[in-house]
Amino acid sequence: MRNLLDLDPTVIEECRRLAAEIAREVTGFARARTTTSIERATLRWMGVEGADPEGVPLVNRVVEEARQAGALGLGIAIPFAGAMVRSGLSPQEAAQAIADGRLSLDRPPESLVPKCRSLARDLAEAGARRVQETVRQREQLIRDLGEGPHPLLYVIVASGNIYEDTLQAKVCVQAGAQVIAVIRSTAQSLLDYIPEGATTEGYGGTYATQMNFRIMRQALDEASRTHGRYVRLCNYASGLCMPEMSALGALERLDVMLNDALYGILFRDINMQRTLTDQAFSRRISAAAGIIINTGEDNYLTTADAFEAGHTVLASEFINEQIGLRCGLRPEQLGLGHAMQMNPWQEDMLLWEIAQAQLVREVFPRSPIKYMPPTRYMTGDIFRGHVQDALFNLVSVWTGQGIHLLGMMTEAMHTPHVHDRVLALESARMIQQAARHLEEEVRFQPDGRIQRRAREVLDRAEALLRQVRDRGLFQALAEGVFADIPRSPEGGRGLDGVALREPDYENPVEEVLDRMTDQEGDR
Amino acid sequence: MNRPELAVVPGVDLQQVRPYGDTLGDGVVQVSFSLPLPACPEAEEAARQLALRMGLEEPQVYHRADLGYGFSFYILYGRCRHAVDVTRTLVPRVQALEASFEEINERLLRVAGRPLRVVGACTGSDAHTVGIDAILNMKGFAGEYGLERYPALRVRNLGAQVTNERLLHEVQATDADVVLVSQVVTQKDVHLSNLAEWVDLVEAAGLRDRLLMACGGPRIRHETALELGFDAGFGPGTTPRQVAAWILSEWERRHPPA
Ligand code: B12
């Protein structure tokens, strides 16, 4: 490990140990439960697509049937396979028939269970083969085309119209973008279903649908070939449909997905039991599909002060890392979130930011930190904003971040216009090039401001982790430890979609996922 | 209308105001935009002609860049030939007195005889709480206490993503005197339709006359707020004290001493 900050490795180890204890509680909690969205993700993995004439996805219709019968805690896979065995229909046809009320979801008689189980397993395996094929394609494309220099430049498209988005994305790729994120329509995270089909209307973003994923993937593959560099596609596995989003991401070869329960709890008031349970399953899917997840710590600093609350970001990153590892993700798949949200008028803010950014790199050397630009202190003064972003670009390349979200000078006004992005990419590329080897050349003053600041943040993170360990994550969240926002375990949206797993709960997709990521149940 | 306080720059003609570059009256402005055309002389000429039609004289294209996939970007300068008569321009502004934290509390308690009940929320699907929190939370904003600190105000902050129906319910349940609504997301004018819906709802419930209502957010203008049926609108950089002072002024206006 590089140690430019002269950090004490025993403190880092202690942080990891505390975070591991916290994570064990969380994943243990999750493994004892299932949710409507986990079961819907299971059906999607097993090959169910499409919606009824009112636009309600078939997976929702089927799982809702089970939930209302109080059978959610058994898992959907075996009853669904039972319906298939009884009717002789394909997964798609069976889902359709259940939605039409022509087929019931009764639990199969004991004598039929082995047959149903083996059918369900076959379907889970078929899903796994599709996902493995996407992993293979990605590896092949990266081998053939390369991916360009690091940090990877990440830009957002969000016109609301997926076709317009593909056009904008291609312009970004030409200007040097390496990751394209399609921002979702406002409040999609609160929808308890995934809309169907290609969409051309959205607010503040474009709906995430399976078809939209496919359309953008295809456009980016074309652009990748044209520009000789693999361009990654990013979307959100967050909100009430978190595991389903991961499943679609896995099937449609998304490369990066935002995936953080804490973000939903804090910023969308989604129930913590629901989303922490969803998250564990969701991360298993990402782990198996080679998807890089992005965590949401960067956002804490939009409501809490970056200087005061720097340690909460680090503490949360430790927790997210440990939860991620327990779900089978490799460190290289953990795009932990960090952001430069320092008040630009604070004296030495650049020093404090370098300290924090470098700290995150040194603590998580194998993880591609997702580094977010200043957004909070951006104003309508686009000229000043461009300068703030330039400072950010410098810190990013200097401290060797993994995924560099581009700051836009129009951040405080609207989702970016086509030239906003190009100007941002140009500035980032220019500064990256200009400062390429700065890190190798510069050492920090021993015991100077930067080293002292980094140590202080690390020490405070350790103290906070101990606090969270002592009372548990749920209680800590209730007390508003993160982002200054308190949330209760029973509050928020989506609790009615959670069920305890019955002793005979079965989920063949989960079994397949565990195998794909070498997990043996919960470690 | 005579506005001597605006005539600060020597020689400025208030009836003929033009942009200023380095010489009074030069009218110099900068514009930048993209065209859905590949960069080429014809596209550049199109950019220049557009500037002419915007009212810019002698427009110069100083920067042209091809963005790929049929788009190009331009930065131009020109001289604006239009002028504006500011003596005929009046923008409504929030009517509030200048008063300190102590004064506001003291006067409010005196005129109202009790603390006023304030309900605040960021409504609709909008999830941005930082703005309304800056106004309401104890710790306040820009070195000023938030409204929760005011002894003359009893504040209930409902947070974000509050439906108009729920807000109405809370207003009724707490018998609120003042409603503060925040709107940050403005895409497709969602804030306008959402705010208008709120006003309709309050009117239908027969509560409008009883309530002091203000909205705020980075794209909110006082004038727009008035058009929508609010009593005031607050834009970027608003401080809690400005809002408290407005509450006092508006209350005094509505409850003149007998
Ligand atoms: C922080 C932030 C977030 C945080 C919010 C955290 C939280 N709990 O609030 C997070 C990360 C969750 C977020 C999410 C989103 N955001 Co956002 N966000 C911002 C950001 C960076 C800063 C906003 C902020 O906090 N400003 C600081 C406060 C203090 O300023 P303010 O709100 O203007 O408030 C002041 C005044 O306006 C006034 N005021 C405000 N309200 C009221 C009310 C009353 C009654 C009064 C009197 C005064 C008042 O007083 C305040 C103090 O002076 C802005 C970009 C920017 N720099 O502005 C984007 C921005 C607002 N977000 C935007 C968008 C689109 C979103 C998303 C919809 C993106 C998406 N598709 O998912 C999501 C979803 C949110 C949703 N459903 O609404 C857009 C809005 C574009 C538009 N004009 O429509 C912006 C401008 C970014 C952009 N360029 O795209 N965001």
Short mmCIF file of C-alpha atoms and ligand atoms in Angstrom, two decimals, chain A residues 183-187 203-205 263 267-268 299 302-303 375-379 410-415 485, chain B residues 125-132 134-135 141 161 180-187 214-219 234-239 243, ligand 1:
data_model
loop_
_atom_site.label_atom_id
_atom_site.label_comp_id
_atom_site.label_asym_id
_atom_site.label_seq_id
_atom_site.Cartn_x
_atom_site.Cartn_y
_atom_site.Cartn_z
CA ILE A 183 -29.94 9.20 -14.75
CA ARG A 184 -33.38 7.94 -13.88
CA SER A 185 -36.55 9.93 -13.98
CA THR A 186 -37.33 11.79 -10.76
CA ALA A 187 -38.70 9.49 -8.11
CA TYR A 203 -38.56 14.17 -15.51
CA GLY A 204 -34.99 15.03 -14.59
CA GLY A 205 -33.93 11.76 -16.15
CA TYR A 263 -28.78 6.25 -0.06
CA PHE A 267 -32.48 10.42 0.64
CA ARG A 268 -35.63 8.62 -0.45
CA ASN A 299 -24.27 12.33 -1.34
CA THR A 302 -24.85 17.40 0.17
CA THR A 303 -26.74 17.67 3.44
CA THR A 375 -22.24 20.06 -6.79
CA ARG A 376 -23.48 21.62 -3.61
CA TYR A 377 -21.54 24.86 -3.89
CA MET A 378 -22.21 25.25 -7.57
CA THR A 379 -24.33 28.25 -8.40
CA THR A 410 -24.35 24.29 -15.22
CA GLU A 411 -24.79 21.91 -12.27
CA ALA A 412 -27.02 24.28 -10.33
CA MET A 413 -29.34 24.90 -13.26
CA HIS A 414 -30.36 21.96 -15.35
CA THR A 415 -29.35 18.53 -16.48
CA ILE A 485 -30.80 12.49 8.64
CA SER B 125 -41.88 14.21 -5.88
CA ASP B 126 -39.15 16.72 -5.08
CA ALA B 127 -36.63 15.22 -2.64
CA HIS B 128 -34.47 18.27 -1.96
CA THR B 129 -34.50 19.19 1.70
CA VAL B 130 -31.43 21.37 1.99
CA GLY B 131 -33.23 24.57 0.98
CA ILE B 132 -36.22 24.27 3.28
CA ALA B 134 -31.74 26.10 5.64
CA ILE B 135 -34.76 28.25 6.36
CA PHE B 141 -28.09 29.29 7.18
CA GLN B 161 -41.61 14.36 -1.04
CA LEU B 180 -43.79 27.42 3.53
CA VAL B 181 -43.36 25.33 0.41
CA SER B 182 -40.04 24.53 -1.24
CA GLN B 183 -39.59 23.53 -4.90
CA VAL B 184 -36.20 22.76 -6.35
CA VAL B 185 -36.80 20.49 -9.32
CA THR B 186 -38.20 22.59 -12.16
CA GLN B 187 -37.92 20.30 -15.17
CA ALA B 214 -44.81 31.54 0.72
CA CYS B 215 -42.88 29.35 -1.63
CA GLY B 216 -39.15 29.25 -2.29
CA GLY B 217 -36.40 27.59 -4.27
CA PRO B 218 -33.56 28.40 -6.63
CA ARG B 219 -35.88 29.07 -9.59
CA PHE B 234 -38.13 33.57 -2.20
CA GLY B 235 -35.22 32.78 -4.48
CA PRO B 236 -31.61 31.71 -4.08
CA GLY B 237 -29.64 33.07 -1.15
CA THR B 238 -32.74 33.70 0.98
CA THR B 239 -31.95 33.86 4.69
CA VAL B 243 -38.62 35.02 5.82
C1 B12 C 1 -28.02 18.37 -2.98
C2 B12 C 1 -28.69 18.00 -4.29
C3 B12 C 1 -29.35 16.78 -4.35
C4 B12 C 1 -29.41 15.82 -3.17
C5 B12 C 1 -30.56 16.26 -2.24
C6 B12 C 1 -30.31 15.93 -0.81
C7 B12 C 1 -31.36 16.56 0.04
N1 B12 C 1 -31.79 15.86 1.06
O1 B12 C 1 -31.78 17.67 -0.19
C8 B12 C 1 -29.68 14.48 -3.89
C9 B12 C 1 -28.37 13.84 -4.23
C10 B12 C 1 -30.55 13.48 -3.13
C11 B12 C 1 -30.33 14.99 -5.17
C12 B12 C 1 -31.13 14.22 -5.96
C13 B12 C 1 -31.70 14.64 -7.15
N2 B12 C 1 -31.49 15.83 -7.77
CO1 B12 C 1 -30.46 17.24 -6.99
N3 B12 C 1 -29.28 18.59 -6.51
C14 B12 C 1 -28.66 18.87 -5.40
C15 B12 C 1 -27.77 20.12 -5.57
C16 B12 C 1 -26.35 19.62 -5.78
C17 B12 C 1 -27.76 21.14 -4.45
C18 B12 C 1 -29.12 21.60 -3.96
C19 B12 C 1 -28.92 22.28 -2.64
O2 B12 C 1 -28.91 21.62 -1.62
N4 B12 C 1 -28.70 23.61 -2.62
C20 B12 C 1 -28.43 24.38 -1.41
C21 B12 C 1 -29.73 25.04 -0.87
C22 B12 C 1 -29.43 25.76 0.43
O3 B12 C 1 -30.14 25.98 -1.84
P1 B12 C 1 -31.66 26.11 -2.36
O4 B12 C 1 -32.30 24.79 -2.45
O5 B12 C 1 -31.68 26.98 -3.52
O6 B12 C 1 -32.39 26.87 -1.12
C23 B12 C 1 -32.22 28.23 -0.87
C24 B12 C 1 -33.23 29.10 -1.59
O7 B12 C 1 -33.64 28.63 -2.85
C25 B12 C 1 -34.36 29.27 -0.64
N5 B12 C 1 -35.40 28.27 -0.53
C26 B12 C 1 -35.47 27.01 -0.95
N6 B12 C 1 -36.64 26.46 -0.61
C27 B12 C 1 -37.34 27.39 0.06
C28 B12 C 1 -38.61 27.37 0.61
C29 B12 C 1 -39.10 28.52 1.23
C30 B12 C 1 -40.46 28.52 1.80
C31 B12 C 1 -38.30 29.68 1.30
C32 B12 C 1 -38.81 30.87 1.96
C33 B12 C 1 -37.04 29.68 0.75
C34 B12 C 1 -36.56 28.55 0.13
O8 B12 C 1 -33.68 29.31 0.58
C35 B12 C 1 -32.56 28.44 0.58
C36 B12 C 1 -31.46 29.11 1.34
O9 B12 C 1 -31.08 30.29 0.71
C37 B12 C 1 -28.39 20.76 -6.86
C38 B12 C 1 -27.38 21.48 -7.75
C39 B12 C 1 -27.10 22.84 -7.18
N7 B12 C 1 -25.86 23.16 -6.92
O10 B12 C 1 -28.02 23.62 -6.98
C40 B12 C 1 -28.99 19.54 -7.58
C41 B12 C 1 -30.28 19.73 -8.40
C42 B12 C 1 -31.20 20.65 -7.66
N8 B12 C 1 -30.83 18.37 -8.47
C43 B12 C 1 -31.42 18.12 -9.59
C44 B12 C 1 -32.04 16.88 -9.93
C45 B12 C 1 -32.65 16.78 -11.32
C46 B12 C 1 -32.07 15.82 -9.02
C47 B12 C 1 -32.71 14.46 -9.30
C48 B12 C 1 -34.13 14.59 -9.76
C49 B12 C 1 -31.83 13.67 -10.26
C50 B12 C 1 -32.44 12.35 -10.64
N9 B12 C 1 -32.99 12.30 -11.84
O11 B12 C 1 -32.42 11.42 -9.88
C51 B12 C 1 -32.55 13.71 -7.95
C52 B12 C 1 -33.83 13.29 -7.38
C53 B12 C 1 -34.46 14.20 -6.40
C54 B12 C 1 -35.94 14.28 -6.41
N10 B12 C 1 -36.76 13.23 -6.48
O12 B12 C 1 -36.35 15.37 -6.32
C55 B12 C 1 -31.33 19.28 -10.55
C56 B12 C 1 -32.62 20.06 -10.72
C57 B12 C 1 -32.79 20.51 -12.15
C58 B12 C 1 -34.03 21.29 -12.27
N11 B12 C 1 -33.92 22.58 -12.23
O13 B12 C 1 -35.08 20.72 -12.40
C59 B12 C 1 -30.14 20.09 -9.93
C60 B12 C 1 -30.15 21.58 -10.20
C61 B12 C 1 -28.85 19.43 -10.49
C62 B12 C 1 -28.80 19.36 -12.00
N12 B12 C 1 -28.11 20.25 -12.65
O14 B12 C 1 -29.37 18.48 -12.59
N13 B12 C 1 -29.99 16.26 -5.43
#
